[in-house]
Short mmCIF file of C-alpha atoms in Angstrom, two decimals:
data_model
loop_
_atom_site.label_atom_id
_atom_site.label_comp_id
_atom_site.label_asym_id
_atom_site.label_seq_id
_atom_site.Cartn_x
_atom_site.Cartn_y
_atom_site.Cartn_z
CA UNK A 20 13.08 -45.72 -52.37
CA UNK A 21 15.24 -43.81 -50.21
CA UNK A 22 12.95 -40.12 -50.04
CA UNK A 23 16.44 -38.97 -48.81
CA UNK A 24 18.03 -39.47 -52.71
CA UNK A 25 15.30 -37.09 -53.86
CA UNK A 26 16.92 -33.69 -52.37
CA UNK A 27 20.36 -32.13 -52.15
CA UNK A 28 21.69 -32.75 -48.60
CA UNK A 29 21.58 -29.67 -46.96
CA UNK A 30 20.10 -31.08 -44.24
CA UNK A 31 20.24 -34.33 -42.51
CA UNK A 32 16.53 -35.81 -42.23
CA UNK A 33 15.49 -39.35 -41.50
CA UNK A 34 12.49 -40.98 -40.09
CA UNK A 35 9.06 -40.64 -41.48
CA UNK A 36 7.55 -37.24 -43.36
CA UNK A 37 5.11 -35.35 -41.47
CA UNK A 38 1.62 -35.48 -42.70
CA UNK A 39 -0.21 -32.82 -40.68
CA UNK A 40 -0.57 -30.69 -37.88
CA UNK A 41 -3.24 -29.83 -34.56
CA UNK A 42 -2.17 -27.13 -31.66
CA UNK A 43 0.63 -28.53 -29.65
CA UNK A 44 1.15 -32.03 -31.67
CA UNK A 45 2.62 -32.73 -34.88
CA UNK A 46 1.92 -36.38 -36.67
CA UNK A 47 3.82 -38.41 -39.19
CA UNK A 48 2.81 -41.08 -42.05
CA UNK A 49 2.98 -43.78 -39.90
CA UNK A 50 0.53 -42.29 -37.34
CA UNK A 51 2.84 -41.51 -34.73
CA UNK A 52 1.93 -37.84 -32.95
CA UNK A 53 4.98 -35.27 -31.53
CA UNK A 54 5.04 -32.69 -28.97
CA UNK A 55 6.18 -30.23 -30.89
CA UNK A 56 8.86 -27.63 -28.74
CA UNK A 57 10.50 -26.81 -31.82
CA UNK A 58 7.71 -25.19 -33.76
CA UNK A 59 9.30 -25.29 -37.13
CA UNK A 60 12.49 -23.74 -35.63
CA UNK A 61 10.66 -21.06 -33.96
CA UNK A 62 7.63 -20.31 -36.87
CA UNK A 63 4.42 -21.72 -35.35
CA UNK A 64 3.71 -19.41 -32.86
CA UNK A 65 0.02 -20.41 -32.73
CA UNK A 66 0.82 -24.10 -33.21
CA UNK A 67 -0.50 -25.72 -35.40
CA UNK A 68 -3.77 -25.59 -38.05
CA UNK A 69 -4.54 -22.54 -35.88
CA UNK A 70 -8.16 -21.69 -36.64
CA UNK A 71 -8.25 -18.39 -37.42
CA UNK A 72 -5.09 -18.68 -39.65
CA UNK A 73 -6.92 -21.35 -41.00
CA UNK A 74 -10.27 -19.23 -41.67
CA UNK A 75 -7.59 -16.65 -42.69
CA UNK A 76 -5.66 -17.91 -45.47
CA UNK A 77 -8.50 -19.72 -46.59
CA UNK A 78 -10.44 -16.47 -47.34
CA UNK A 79 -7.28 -14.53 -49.05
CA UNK A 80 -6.47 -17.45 -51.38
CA UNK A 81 -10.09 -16.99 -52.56
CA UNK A 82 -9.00 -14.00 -53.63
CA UNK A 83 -6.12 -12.99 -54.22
CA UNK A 84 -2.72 -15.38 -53.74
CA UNK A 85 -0.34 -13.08 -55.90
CA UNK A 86 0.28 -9.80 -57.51
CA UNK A 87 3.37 -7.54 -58.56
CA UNK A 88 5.22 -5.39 -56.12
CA UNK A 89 4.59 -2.88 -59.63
CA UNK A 90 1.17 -2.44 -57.11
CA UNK A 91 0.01 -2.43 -53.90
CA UNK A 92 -2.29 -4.82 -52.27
CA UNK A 93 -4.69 -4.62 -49.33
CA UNK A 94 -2.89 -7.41 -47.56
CA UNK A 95 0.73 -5.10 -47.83
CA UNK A 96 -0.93 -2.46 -46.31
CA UNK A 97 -2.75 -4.28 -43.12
CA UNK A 98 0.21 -6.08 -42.68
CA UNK A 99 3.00 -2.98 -43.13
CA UNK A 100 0.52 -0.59 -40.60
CA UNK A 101 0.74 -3.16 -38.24
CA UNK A 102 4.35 -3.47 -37.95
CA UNK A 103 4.63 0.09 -37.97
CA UNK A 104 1.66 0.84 -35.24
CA UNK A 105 3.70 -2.35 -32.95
CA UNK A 106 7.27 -1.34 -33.74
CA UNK A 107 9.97 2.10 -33.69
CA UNK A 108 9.85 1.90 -37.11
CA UNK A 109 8.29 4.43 -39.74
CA UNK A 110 8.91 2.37 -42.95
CA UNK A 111 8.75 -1.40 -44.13
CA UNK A 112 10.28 -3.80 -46.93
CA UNK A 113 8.40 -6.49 -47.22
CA UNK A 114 10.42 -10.01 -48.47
CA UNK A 115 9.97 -13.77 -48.15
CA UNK A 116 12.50 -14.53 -45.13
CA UNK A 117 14.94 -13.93 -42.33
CA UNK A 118 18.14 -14.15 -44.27
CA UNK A 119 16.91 -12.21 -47.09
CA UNK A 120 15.76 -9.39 -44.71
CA UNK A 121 18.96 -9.26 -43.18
CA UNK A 122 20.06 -9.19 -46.88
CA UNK A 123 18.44 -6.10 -47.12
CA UNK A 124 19.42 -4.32 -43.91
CA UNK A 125 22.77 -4.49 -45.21
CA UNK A 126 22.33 -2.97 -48.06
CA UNK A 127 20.27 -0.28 -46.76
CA UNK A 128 22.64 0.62 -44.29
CA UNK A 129 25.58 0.94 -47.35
CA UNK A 130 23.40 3.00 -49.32
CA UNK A 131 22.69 5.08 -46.11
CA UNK A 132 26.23 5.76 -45.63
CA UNK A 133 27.72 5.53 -49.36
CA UNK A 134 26.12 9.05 -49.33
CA UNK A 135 28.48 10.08 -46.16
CA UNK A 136 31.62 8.53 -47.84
CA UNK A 137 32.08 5.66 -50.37
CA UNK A 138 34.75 3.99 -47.91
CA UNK A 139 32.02 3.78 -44.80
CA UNK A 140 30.88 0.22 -46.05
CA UNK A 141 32.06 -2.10 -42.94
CA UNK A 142 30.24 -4.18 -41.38
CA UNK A 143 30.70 -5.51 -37.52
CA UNK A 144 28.91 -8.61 -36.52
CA UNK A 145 29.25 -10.87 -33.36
CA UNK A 146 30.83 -14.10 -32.98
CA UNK A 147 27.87 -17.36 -32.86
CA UNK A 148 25.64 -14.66 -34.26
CA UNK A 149 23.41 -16.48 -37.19
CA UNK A 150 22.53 -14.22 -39.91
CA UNK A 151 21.26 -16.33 -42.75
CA UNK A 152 22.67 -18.43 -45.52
CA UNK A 153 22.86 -15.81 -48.67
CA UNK A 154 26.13 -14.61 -48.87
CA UNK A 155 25.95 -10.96 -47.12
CA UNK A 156 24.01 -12.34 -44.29
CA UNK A 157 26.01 -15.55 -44.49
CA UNK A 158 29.45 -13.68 -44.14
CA UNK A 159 27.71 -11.35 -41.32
CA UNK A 160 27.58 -14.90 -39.39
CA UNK A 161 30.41 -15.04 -37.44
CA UNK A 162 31.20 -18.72 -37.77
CA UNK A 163 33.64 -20.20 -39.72
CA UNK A 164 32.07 -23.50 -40.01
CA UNK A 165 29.37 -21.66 -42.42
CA UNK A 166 31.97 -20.09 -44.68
CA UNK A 167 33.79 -23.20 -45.44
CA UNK A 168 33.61 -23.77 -48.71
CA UNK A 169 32.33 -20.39 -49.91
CA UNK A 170 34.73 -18.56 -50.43
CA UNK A 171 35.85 -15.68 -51.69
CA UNK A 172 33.49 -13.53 -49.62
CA UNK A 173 31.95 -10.43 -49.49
CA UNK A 174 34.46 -7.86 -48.08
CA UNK A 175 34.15 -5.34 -45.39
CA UNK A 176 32.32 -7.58 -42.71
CA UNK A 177 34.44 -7.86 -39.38
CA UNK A 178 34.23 -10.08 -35.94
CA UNK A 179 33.82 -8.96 -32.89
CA UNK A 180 33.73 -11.72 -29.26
CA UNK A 181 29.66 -11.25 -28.40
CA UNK A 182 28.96 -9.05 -25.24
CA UNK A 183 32.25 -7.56 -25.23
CA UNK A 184 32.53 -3.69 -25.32
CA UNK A 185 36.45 -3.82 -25.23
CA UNK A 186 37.19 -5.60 -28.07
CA UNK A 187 33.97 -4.12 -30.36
CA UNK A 188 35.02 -0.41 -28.99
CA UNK A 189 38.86 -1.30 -30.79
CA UNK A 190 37.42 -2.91 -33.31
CA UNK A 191 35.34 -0.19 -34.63
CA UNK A 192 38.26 2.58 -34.20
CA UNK A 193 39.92 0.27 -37.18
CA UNK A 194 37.92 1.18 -39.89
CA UNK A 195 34.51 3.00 -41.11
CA UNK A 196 31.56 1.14 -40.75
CA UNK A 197 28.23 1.39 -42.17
CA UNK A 198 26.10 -1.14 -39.78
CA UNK A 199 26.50 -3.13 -36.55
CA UNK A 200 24.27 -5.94 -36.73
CA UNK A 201 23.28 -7.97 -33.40
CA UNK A 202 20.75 -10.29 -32.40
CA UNK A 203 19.42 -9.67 -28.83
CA UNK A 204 19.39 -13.10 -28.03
CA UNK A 205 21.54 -15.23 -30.16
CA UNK A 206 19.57 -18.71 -30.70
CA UNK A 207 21.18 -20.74 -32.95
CA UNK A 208 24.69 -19.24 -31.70
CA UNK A 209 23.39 -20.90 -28.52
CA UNK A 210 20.74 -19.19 -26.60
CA UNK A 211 23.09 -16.07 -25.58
CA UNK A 212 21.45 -13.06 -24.37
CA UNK A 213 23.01 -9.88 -25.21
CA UNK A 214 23.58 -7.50 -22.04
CA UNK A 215 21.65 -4.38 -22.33
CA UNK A 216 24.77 -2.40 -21.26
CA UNK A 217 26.86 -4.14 -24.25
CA UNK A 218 23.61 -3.22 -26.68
CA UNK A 219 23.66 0.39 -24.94
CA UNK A 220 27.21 0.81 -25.99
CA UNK A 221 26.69 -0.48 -29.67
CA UNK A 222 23.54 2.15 -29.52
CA UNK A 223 25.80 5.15 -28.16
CA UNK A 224 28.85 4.62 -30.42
CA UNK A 225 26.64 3.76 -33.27
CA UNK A 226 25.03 6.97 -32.56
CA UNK A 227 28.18 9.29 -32.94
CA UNK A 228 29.91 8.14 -35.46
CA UNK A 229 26.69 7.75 -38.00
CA UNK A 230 26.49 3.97 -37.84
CA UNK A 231 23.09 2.13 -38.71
CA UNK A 232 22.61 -0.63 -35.57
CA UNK A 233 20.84 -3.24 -36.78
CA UNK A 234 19.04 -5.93 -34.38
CA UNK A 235 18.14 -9.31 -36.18
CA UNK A 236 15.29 -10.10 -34.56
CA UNK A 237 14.47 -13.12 -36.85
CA UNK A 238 14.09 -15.64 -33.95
CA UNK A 239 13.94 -13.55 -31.12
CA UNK A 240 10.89 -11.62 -32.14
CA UNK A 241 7.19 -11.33 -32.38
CA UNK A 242 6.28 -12.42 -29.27
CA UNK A 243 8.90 -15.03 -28.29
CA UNK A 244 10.46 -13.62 -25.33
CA UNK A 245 7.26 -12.37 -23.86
CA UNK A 246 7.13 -9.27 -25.34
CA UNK A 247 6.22 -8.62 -28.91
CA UNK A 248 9.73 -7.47 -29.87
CA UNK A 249 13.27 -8.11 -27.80
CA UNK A 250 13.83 -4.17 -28.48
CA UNK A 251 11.63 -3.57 -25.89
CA UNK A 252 13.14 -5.21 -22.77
CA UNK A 253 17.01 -3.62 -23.19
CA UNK A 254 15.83 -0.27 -23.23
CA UNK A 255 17.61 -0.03 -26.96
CA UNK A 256 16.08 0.93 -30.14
CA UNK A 257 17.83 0.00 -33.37
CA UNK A 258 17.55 2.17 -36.66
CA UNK A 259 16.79 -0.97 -38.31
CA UNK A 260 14.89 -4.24 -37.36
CA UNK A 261 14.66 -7.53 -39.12
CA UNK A 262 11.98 -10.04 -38.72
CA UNK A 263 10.96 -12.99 -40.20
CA UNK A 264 9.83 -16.87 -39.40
CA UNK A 265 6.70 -16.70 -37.07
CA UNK A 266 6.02 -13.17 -38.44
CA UNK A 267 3.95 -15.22 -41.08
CA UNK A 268 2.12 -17.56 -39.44
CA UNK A 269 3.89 -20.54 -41.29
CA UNK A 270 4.10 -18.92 -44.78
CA UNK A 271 7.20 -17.67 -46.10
CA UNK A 272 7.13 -13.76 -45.03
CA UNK A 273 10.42 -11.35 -43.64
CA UNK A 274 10.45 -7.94 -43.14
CA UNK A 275 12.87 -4.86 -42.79
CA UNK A 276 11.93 -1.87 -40.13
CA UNK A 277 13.39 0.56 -40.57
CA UNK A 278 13.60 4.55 -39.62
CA UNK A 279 12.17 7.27 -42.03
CA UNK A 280 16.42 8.27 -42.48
CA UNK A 281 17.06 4.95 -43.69
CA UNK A 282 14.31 4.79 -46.03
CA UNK A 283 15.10 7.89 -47.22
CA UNK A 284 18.98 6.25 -48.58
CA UNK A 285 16.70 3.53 -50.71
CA UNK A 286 15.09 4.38 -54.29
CA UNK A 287 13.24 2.41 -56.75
CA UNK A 288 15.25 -0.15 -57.67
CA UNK A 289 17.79 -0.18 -55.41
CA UNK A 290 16.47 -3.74 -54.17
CA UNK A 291 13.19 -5.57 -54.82
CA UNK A 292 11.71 -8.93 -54.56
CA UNK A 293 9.41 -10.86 -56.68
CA UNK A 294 7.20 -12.75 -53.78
CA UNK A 295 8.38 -10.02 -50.65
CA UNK A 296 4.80 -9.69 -49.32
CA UNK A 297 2.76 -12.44 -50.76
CA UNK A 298 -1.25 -11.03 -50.28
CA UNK A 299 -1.69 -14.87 -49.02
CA UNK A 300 1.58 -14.42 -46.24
CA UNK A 301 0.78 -10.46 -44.90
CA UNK A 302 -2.55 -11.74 -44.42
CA UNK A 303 -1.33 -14.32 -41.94
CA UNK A 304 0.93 -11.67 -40.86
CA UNK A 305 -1.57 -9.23 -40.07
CA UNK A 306 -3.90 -12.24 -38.23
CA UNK A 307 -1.05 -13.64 -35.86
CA UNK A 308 0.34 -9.94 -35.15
CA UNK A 309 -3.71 -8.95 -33.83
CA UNK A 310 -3.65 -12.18 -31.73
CA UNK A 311 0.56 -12.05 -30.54
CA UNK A 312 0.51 -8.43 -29.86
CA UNK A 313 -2.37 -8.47 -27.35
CA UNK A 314 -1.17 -7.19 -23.64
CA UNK A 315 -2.55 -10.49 -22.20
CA UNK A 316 -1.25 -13.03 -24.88
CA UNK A 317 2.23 -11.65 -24.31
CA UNK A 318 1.53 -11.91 -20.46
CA UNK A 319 0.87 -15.47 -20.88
CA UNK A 320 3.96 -16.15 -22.64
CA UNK A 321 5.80 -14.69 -20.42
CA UNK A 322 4.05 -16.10 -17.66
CA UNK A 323 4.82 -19.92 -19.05
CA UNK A 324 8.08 -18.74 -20.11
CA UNK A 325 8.93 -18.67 -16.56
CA UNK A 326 7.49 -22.00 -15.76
CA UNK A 327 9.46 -23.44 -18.40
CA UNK A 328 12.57 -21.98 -16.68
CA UNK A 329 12.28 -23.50 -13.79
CA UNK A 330 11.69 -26.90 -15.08
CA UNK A 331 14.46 -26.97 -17.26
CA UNK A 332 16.69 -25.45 -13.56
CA UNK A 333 15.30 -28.38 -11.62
CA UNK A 334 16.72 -30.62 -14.73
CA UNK A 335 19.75 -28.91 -13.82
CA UNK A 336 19.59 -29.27 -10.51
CA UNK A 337 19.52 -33.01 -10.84
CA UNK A 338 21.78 -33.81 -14.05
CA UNK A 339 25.58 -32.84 -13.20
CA UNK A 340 25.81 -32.73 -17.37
CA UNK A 341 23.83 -29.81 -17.65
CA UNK A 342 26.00 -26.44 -17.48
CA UNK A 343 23.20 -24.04 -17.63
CA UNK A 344 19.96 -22.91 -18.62
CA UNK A 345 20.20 -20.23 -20.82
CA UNK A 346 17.28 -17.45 -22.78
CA UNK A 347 14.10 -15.70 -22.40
CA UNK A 348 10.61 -16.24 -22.37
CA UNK A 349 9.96 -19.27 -24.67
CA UNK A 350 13.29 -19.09 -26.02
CA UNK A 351 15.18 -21.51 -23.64
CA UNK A 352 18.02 -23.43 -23.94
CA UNK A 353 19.90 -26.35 -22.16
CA UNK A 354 23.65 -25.94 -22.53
CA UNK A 355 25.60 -29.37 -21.46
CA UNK A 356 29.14 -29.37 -20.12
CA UNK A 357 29.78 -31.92 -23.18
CA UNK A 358 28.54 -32.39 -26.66
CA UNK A 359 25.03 -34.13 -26.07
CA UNK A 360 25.01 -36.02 -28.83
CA UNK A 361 22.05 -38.10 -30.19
CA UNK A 362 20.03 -36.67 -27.39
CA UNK A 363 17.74 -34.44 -29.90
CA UNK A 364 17.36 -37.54 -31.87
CA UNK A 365 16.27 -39.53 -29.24
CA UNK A 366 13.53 -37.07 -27.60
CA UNK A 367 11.97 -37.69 -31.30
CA UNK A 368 12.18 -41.09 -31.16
CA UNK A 369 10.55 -40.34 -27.97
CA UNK A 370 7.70 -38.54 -28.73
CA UNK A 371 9.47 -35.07 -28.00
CA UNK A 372 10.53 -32.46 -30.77
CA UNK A 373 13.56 -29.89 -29.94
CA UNK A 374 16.41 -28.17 -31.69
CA UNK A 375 20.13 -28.01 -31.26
CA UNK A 376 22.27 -24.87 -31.13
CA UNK A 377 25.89 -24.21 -30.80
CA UNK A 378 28.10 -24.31 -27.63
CA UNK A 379 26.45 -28.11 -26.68
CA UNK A 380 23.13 -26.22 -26.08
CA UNK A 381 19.89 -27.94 -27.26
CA UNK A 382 16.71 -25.29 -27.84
CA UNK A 383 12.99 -25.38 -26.14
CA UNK A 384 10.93 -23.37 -28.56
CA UNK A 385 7.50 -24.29 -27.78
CA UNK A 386 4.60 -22.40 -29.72
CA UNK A 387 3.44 -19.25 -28.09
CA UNK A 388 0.12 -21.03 -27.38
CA UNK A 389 1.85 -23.74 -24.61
CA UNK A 390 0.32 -24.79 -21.71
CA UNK A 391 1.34 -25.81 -18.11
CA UNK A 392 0.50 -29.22 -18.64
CA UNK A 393 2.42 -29.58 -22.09
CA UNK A 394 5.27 -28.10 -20.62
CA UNK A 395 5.68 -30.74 -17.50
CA UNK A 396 4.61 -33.55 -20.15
CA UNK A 397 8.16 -32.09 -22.50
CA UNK A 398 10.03 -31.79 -19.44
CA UNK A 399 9.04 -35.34 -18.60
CA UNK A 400 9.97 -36.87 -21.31
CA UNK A 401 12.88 -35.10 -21.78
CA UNK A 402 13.98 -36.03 -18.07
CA UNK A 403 12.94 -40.13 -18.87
CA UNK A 404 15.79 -39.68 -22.04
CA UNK A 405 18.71 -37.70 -19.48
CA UNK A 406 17.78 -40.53 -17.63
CA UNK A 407 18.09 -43.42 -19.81
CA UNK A 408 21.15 -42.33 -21.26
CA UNK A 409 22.95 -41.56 -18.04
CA UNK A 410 22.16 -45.69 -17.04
#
């Protein structure tokens, strides 16, 4: 039987189904292990049957795996004084992933400024941003190619060319908005890294005219671009902060930061979510942010990050198809002059997990936990399939 006729095609999967997981390595039915640079787009952070997630979830699910959100649990608390003790923020809504959080920002930010005027509900966004698939966050995505189909959308949400002050500065004379929402680095738009003086501008005009600037820090987050939150390296703190796929150490976890003034717009029942903040998922949370948010964990990152670069600049050095290497930290992308085709298909086949992105840019998203020698060992067999398929 084709496994493929069991699901709606939302995504195109072939080959045989994973079967487990250690560190670095990921291994299928057949018995065949993968270097995994693609971490589950970006969600293992620690790799793979990490052992204190392990020990972790092991010991929640022994006692508690779910209660209502009519109640607090002990898990919601470690987790939510965690992200406030690491973060700008003050308050936290607790939900079950990225485009649901963003989901959320957006509606916080309305209610923030329905109570200025009942006409400030616009919404500016940035074009190859990725905001999630629901349809606020999916019409805050500034790509055609995911509306298609979907339509009518949500109205109020506007487009804006990424990392241009110009054109957002015009934009936002047009009409009132209630939210800017930007991701620092853009990663499935393509690895594009905002410039701090474009987010500086969003921050400053955000600030006069009453604006909620949201940063979607989804993939860019928790650790990835060797520090624990993007935030931190532009100099530019948002009023509100999403986050969401390594945040739970594999299990299904998002979460909204936010300022005590946005909070204070939201009131019971204004949103909600039945699983936001699963005991079983803040646990992990809590775990992984102890381990990721350590000074010297982050400096390793970082420190690998670098090394990672300058593979990927000797690739370019040597390969006349490769435009330029693109990101932060373990967030690193390869952008080709031309579309590269089958070429993420074939480091599997190799032995060699990675991820596309748009703009003809293919993604290294190792987990946090990388080392030297797995890096030259992707690099190497990434470099043996530019190779082959150049011949």
């Amino acid at each position: 039987m084709d496994i493929n006729n069991l699901f709606i095609p939302t995504y195109k999967r072939s080959g045989s189904p994973f079967v487990k997981g250690a560190g670095m390595y990921l291994c299928d039915a057949d018995g065949k292990s993968y270097l995994d640079f693609c971490s589950g787009i970006a969600v293992n952070a620690l790799g793979h049957a990490h052992p204190q997630l392990v020990e972790t979830l092991q010991k929640q699910a022994a006692e508690l795996i779910h209660t209502s959100n009519l109640y607090f649990s002990k898990p919601q608390i470690d987790f939510a004084e965690r992200l406030i003790k690491h973060s700008f923020a003050s308050k936290v809504f607790l939900c079950n992933s990225g485009t649901e959080a963003n989901e959320a920002a957006i509606k916080f930010a309305r209610k923030k400024a329905a109570k200025i005027s009942t006409d400030k509900y616009h919404v500016l966004s940035f074009s190859e941003g990725f905001h999630g698939r629901t349809y606020g966050s999916m019409t805050a995505t500034a790509q055609s190619k995911i509306h298609s189909g979907f339509g009518p959308l949500p109205a109020g949400f506007h487009y804006s060319p990424f990392n241009d002050i110009k054109t957002a500065g015009d934009l936002l004379e047009l009409h009132d908005f209630a939210a800017i929402i930007v991701e620092p680095i853009q990663a499935e738009g393509g690895v594009n890294v905002a410039d701090v003086d474009f987010l500086k501008f969003l921050r400053e005009y955000a600030n006069s005219h009453s604006i909620s600037l949201i940063f979607d820090e989804i993939q860019c987050g928790t650790g990835r671009t060797g520090t624990l939150w993007c935030y931190e390296q532009t100099g530019v703190t948002p009023d509100i902060m999403t986050v969401a796929k390594p945040i739970g150490g594999g299990l299904p976890l998002g979460a909204v930061l936010s300022t005590d003034e946005i909070a204070a717009s939201v009131s019971p029942g204004d949103h909600g979510s039945t699983f936001g903040g699963n005991p079983a998922a803040c646990a992990l949370g809590a775990k992984l942010l102890d381990i990721v948010a350590e000074p010297a964990f982050l400096k390793q990152v970082k420190t690998n990050g670098n090394y990672l670069k300058s593979k990927l600049e000797e690739l370019k050095a040597k390969y006349p198809s490769i435009r330029s290497v693109r990101g932060e930290g373990l967030l690193l992308g390869l952008r080709f002059k031309n579309d590269p085709g089958t070429l993420v298909d074939d480091c599997k086949a190799a032995g060699l997990l990675i991820a596309r992105a748009n703009l003809n840019t293919v993604r290294f998203l190792p987990p946090l936990i990388v080392r030297q020698e797995d890096i030259d060992k992707a690099v190497g067999i990434f470099d043996d399939v530019l190779k082959n398929a150049a011949e």
